[in-house]
CSV table of C-alpha atoms in Angstrom, one decimal:
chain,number,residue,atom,x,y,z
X,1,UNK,CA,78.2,69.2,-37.9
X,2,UNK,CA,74.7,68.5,-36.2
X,3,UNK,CA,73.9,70.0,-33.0
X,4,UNK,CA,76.6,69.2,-30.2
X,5,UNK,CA,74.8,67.2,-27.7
X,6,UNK,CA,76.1,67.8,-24.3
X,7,UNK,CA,75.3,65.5,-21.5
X,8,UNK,CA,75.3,66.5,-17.9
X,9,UNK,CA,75.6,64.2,-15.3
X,10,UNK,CA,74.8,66.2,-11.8
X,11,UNK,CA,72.2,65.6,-9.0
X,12,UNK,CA,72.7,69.7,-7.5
X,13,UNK,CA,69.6,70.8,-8.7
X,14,UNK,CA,70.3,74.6,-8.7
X,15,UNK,CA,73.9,73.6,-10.4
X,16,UNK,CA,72.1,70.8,-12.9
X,17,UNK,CA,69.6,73.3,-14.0
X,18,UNK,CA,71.7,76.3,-14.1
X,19,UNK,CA,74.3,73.9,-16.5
X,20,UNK,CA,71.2,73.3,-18.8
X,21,UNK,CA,70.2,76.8,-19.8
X,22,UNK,CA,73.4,78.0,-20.0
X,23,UNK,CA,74.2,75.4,-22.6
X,24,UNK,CA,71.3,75.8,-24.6
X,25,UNK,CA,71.7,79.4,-24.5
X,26,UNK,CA,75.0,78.2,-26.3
X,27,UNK,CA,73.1,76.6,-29.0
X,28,UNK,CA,73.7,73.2,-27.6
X,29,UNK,CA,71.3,70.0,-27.5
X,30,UNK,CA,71.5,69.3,-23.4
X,31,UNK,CA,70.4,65.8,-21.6
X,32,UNK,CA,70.6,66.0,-17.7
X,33,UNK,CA,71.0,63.1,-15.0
X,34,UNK,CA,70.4,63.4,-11.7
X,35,UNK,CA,72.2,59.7,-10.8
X,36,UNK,CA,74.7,57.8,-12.9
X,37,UNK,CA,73.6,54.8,-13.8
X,38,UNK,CA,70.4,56.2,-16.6
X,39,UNK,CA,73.1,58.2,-17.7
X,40,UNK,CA,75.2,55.4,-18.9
X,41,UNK,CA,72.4,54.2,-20.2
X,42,UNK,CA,71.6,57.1,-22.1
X,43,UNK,CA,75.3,57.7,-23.7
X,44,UNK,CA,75.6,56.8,-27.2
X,45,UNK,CA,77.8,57.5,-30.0
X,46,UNK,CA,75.6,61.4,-30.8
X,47,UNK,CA,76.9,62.3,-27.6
X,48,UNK,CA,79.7,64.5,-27.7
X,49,UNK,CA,80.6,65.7,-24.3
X,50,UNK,CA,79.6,64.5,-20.8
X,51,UNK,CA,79.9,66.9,-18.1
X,52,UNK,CA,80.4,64.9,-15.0
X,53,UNK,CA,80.1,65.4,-11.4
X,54,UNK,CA,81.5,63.2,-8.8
X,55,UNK,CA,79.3,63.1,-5.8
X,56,UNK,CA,76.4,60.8,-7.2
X,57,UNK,CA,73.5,59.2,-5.2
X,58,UNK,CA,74.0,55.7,-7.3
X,59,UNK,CA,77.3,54.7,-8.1
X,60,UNK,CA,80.6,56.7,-7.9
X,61,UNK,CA,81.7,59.2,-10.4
X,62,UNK,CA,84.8,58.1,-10.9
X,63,UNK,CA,83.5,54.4,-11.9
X,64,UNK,CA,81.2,56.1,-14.0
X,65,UNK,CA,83.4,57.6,-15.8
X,66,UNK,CA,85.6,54.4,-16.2
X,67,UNK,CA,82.2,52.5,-17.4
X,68,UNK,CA,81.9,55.4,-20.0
X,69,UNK,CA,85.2,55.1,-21.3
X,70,UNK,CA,85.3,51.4,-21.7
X,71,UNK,CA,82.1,51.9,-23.8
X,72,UNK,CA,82.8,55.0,-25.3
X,73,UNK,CA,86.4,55.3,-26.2
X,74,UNK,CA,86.0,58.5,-28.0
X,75,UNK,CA,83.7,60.1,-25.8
X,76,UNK,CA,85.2,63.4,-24.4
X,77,UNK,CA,84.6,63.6,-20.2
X,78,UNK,CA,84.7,67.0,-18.1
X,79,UNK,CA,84.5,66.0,-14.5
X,80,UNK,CA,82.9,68.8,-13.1
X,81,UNK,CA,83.7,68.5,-8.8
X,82,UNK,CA,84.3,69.6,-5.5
X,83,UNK,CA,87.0,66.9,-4.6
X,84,UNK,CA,90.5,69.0,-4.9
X,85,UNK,CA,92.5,67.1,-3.8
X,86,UNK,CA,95.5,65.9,-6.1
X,87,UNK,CA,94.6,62.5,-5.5
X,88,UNK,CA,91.5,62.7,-6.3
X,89,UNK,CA,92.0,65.1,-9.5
X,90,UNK,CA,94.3,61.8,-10.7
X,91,UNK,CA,92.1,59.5,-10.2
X,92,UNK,CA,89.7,61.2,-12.4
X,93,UNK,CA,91.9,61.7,-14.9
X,94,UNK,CA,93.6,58.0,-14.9
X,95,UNK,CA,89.3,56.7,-14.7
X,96,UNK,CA,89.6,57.9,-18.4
X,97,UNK,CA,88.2,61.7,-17.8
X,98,UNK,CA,90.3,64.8,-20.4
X,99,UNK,CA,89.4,67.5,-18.0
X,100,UNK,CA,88.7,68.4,-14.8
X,101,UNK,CA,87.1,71.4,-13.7
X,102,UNK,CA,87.0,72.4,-9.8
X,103,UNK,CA,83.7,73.7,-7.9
X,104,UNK,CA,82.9,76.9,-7.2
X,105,UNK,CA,84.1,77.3,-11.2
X,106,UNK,CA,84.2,80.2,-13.5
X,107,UNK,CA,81.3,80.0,-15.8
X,108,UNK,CA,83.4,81.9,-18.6
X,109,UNK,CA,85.9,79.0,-18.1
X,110,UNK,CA,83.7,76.3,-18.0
X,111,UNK,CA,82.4,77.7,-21.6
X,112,UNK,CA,85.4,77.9,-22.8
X,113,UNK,CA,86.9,74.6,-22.3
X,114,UNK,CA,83.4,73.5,-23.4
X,115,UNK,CA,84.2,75.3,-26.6
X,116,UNK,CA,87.7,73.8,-27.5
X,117,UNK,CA,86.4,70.2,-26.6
X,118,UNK,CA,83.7,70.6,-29.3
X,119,UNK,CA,86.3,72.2,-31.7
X,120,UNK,CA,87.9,68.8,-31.1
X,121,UNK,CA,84.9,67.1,-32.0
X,122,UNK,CA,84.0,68.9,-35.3
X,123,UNK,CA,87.5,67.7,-36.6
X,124,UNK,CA,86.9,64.4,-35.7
X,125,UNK,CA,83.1,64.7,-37.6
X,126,UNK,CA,85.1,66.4,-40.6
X,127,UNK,CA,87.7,64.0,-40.5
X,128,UNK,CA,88.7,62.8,-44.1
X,129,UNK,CA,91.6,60.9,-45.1
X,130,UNK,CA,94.9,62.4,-45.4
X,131,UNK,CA,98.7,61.9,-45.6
X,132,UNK,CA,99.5,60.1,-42.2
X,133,UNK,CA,102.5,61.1,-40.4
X,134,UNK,CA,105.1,58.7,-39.6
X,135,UNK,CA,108.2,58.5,-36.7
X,136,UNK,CA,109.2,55.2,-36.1
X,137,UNK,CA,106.8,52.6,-35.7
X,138,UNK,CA,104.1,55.4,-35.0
X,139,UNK,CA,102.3,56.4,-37.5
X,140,UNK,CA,99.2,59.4,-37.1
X,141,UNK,CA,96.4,60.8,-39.5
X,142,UNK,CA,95.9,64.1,-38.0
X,143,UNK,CA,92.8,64.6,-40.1
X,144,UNK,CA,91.1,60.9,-38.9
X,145,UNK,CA,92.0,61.7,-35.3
X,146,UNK,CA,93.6,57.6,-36.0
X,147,UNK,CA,97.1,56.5,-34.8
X,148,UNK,CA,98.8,53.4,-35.1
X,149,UNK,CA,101.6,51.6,-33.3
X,150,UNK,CA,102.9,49.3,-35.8
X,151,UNK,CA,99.9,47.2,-37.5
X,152,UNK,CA,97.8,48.3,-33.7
X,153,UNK,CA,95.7,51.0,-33.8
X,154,UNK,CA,95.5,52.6,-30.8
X,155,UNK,CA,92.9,53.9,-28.3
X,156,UNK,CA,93.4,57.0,-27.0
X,157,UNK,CA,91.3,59.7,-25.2
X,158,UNK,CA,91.1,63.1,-27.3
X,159,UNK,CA,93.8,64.9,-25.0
X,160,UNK,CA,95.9,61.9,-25.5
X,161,UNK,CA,95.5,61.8,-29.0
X,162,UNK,CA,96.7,66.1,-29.1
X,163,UNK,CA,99.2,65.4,-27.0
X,164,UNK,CA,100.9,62.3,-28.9
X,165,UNK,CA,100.4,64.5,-32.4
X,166,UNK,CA,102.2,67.7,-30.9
X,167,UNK,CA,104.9,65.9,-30.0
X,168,UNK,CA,105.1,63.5,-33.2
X,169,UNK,CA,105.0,67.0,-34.9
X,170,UNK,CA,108.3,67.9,-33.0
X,171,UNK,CA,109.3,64.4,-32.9
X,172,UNK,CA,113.4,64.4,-31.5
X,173,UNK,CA,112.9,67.8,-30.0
X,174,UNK,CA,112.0,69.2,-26.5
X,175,UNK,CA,108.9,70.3,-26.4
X,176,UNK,CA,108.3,72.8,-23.3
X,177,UNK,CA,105.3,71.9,-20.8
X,178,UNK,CA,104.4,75.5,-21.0
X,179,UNK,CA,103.7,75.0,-25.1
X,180,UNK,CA,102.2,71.8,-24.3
X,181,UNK,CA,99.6,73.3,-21.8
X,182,UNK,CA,99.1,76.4,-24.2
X,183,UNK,CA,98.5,74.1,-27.6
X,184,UNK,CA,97.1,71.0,-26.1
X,185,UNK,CA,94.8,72.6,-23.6
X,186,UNK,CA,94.6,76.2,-24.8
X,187,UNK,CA,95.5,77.6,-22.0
X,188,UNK,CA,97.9,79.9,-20.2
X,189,UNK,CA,97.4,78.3,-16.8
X,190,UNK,CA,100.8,77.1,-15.4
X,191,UNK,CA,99.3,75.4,-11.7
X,192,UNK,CA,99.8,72.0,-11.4
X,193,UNK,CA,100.8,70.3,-14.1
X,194,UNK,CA,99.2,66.5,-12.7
X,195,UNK,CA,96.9,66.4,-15.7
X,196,UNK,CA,99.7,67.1,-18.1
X,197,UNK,CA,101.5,64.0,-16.1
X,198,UNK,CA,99.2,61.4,-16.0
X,199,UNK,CA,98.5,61.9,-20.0
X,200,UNK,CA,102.0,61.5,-20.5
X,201,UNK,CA,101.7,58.2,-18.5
X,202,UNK,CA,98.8,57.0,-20.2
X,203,UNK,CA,100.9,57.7,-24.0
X,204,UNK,CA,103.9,55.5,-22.4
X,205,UNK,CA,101.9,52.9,-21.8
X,206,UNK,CA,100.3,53.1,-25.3
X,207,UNK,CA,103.7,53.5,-27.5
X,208,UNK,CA,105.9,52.4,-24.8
X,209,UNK,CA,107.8,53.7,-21.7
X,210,UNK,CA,111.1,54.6,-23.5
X,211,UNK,CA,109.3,56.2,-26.3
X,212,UNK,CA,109.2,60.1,-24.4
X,213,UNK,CA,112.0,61.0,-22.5
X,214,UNK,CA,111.4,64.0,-19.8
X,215,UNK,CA,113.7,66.4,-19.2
X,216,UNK,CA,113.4,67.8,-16.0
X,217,UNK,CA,112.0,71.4,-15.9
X,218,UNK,CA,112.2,71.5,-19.3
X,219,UNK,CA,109.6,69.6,-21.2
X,220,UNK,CA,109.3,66.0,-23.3
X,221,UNK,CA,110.8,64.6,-26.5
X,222,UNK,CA,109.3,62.0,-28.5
X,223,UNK,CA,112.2,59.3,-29.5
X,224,UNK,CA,113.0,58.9,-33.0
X,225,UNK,CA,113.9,55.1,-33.2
């Protein structure tokens, strides 16, 4: 893989600056934008990761971030904010964002969920074809990061994407929100559990609405039609 470009989108200088060269001491090729809108401009398809704050002088993170995903469907988004509120931690996730990362923030944390996103993205770059799974009318090439509802191929964010192949791996089994929160976003964390609920949403509307059952307090099982 070529050098992960990282884009950060954040007009706190001290916060912008200190984002940069912690980065690049990370080996990663950094852009930084003080306002939104050059930023869009300046995403293309060698960008691997935006880092995103909220608070912009131009235009509204969250429409920024939907404007990135209509473009960039692929793209993987880290909202990077002070807003803590549920709300507005949903609406930055339903805008099209896979994480969300609250201000003051753990720098070892950040890193690290920097880290898995671009382990992400060197499978994708690697991708090669390969056996596709198939459940149903769904049917997934782990390898191609592809799935397909049918003769539809689908269009789903990264997260979504883990998400729908764990549980097409377990497909007519209960998979626990605990192992979903520990394989799909590598972590132990067990807060709330909002951005493990609006993915599910977002899968529903993709494969349809009947196709994951929840069970209460338990977890989510893919249907086998």
């Amino acid at each position: 893989m070529s050098q992960a470009r990282i884009l950060v989108v954040e007009d706190d200088q001290p916060i912008g600056s200190g984002l940069v060269r912690v980065l690049e001491s990370q080996g990663y090729a950094v852009g930084w934008h003080r306002s939104g809108r050059p930023a869009l401009g300046a995403t293309d398809d060698s960008v691997h990761l935006v880092i995103l704050d909220l608070g912009l002088p131009d235009i509204d993170g969250v429409e920024l971030c939907r404007h990135l995903r209509r473009a960039h469907p692929h793209l993987t988004i880290m909202i990077l904010s002070a807003r803590a509120q549920e709300l507005d931690i949903v609406a930055g996730l339903d805008a099209g964002a896979d994480d969300y990362l609250i201000k003051p923030f753990r720098l070892a944390e950040l890193l690290a969920r920097v880290r898995a996103h671009m382990r992400r993205s060197e499978g994708r770059e690697a991708a090669i074809e390969s056996e596709p799974i198939v459940v149903g009318a769904l049917r997934l090439n782990q390898a191609a990061r592809r799935a397909w509802k049918g003769d539809l191929e689908l269009t789903l964010r990264p997260k979504e994407f883990d998400l729908l192949a764990l549980l097409i791996a377990e497909a007519g089994r209960v998979v626990s929100r605990e192992r979903i929160i520990r394989e799909v976003w590598e972590t132990e964390w067990m807060g709330s559990t909002k951005t493990l609920d609006t993915h599910i949403h977002a899968l529903r509307q993709a494969i349809g609405a009947g196709s994951i059952t929840t069970l209460r307090g338990v977890g989510y099982r893919l249907e086998v039609e």
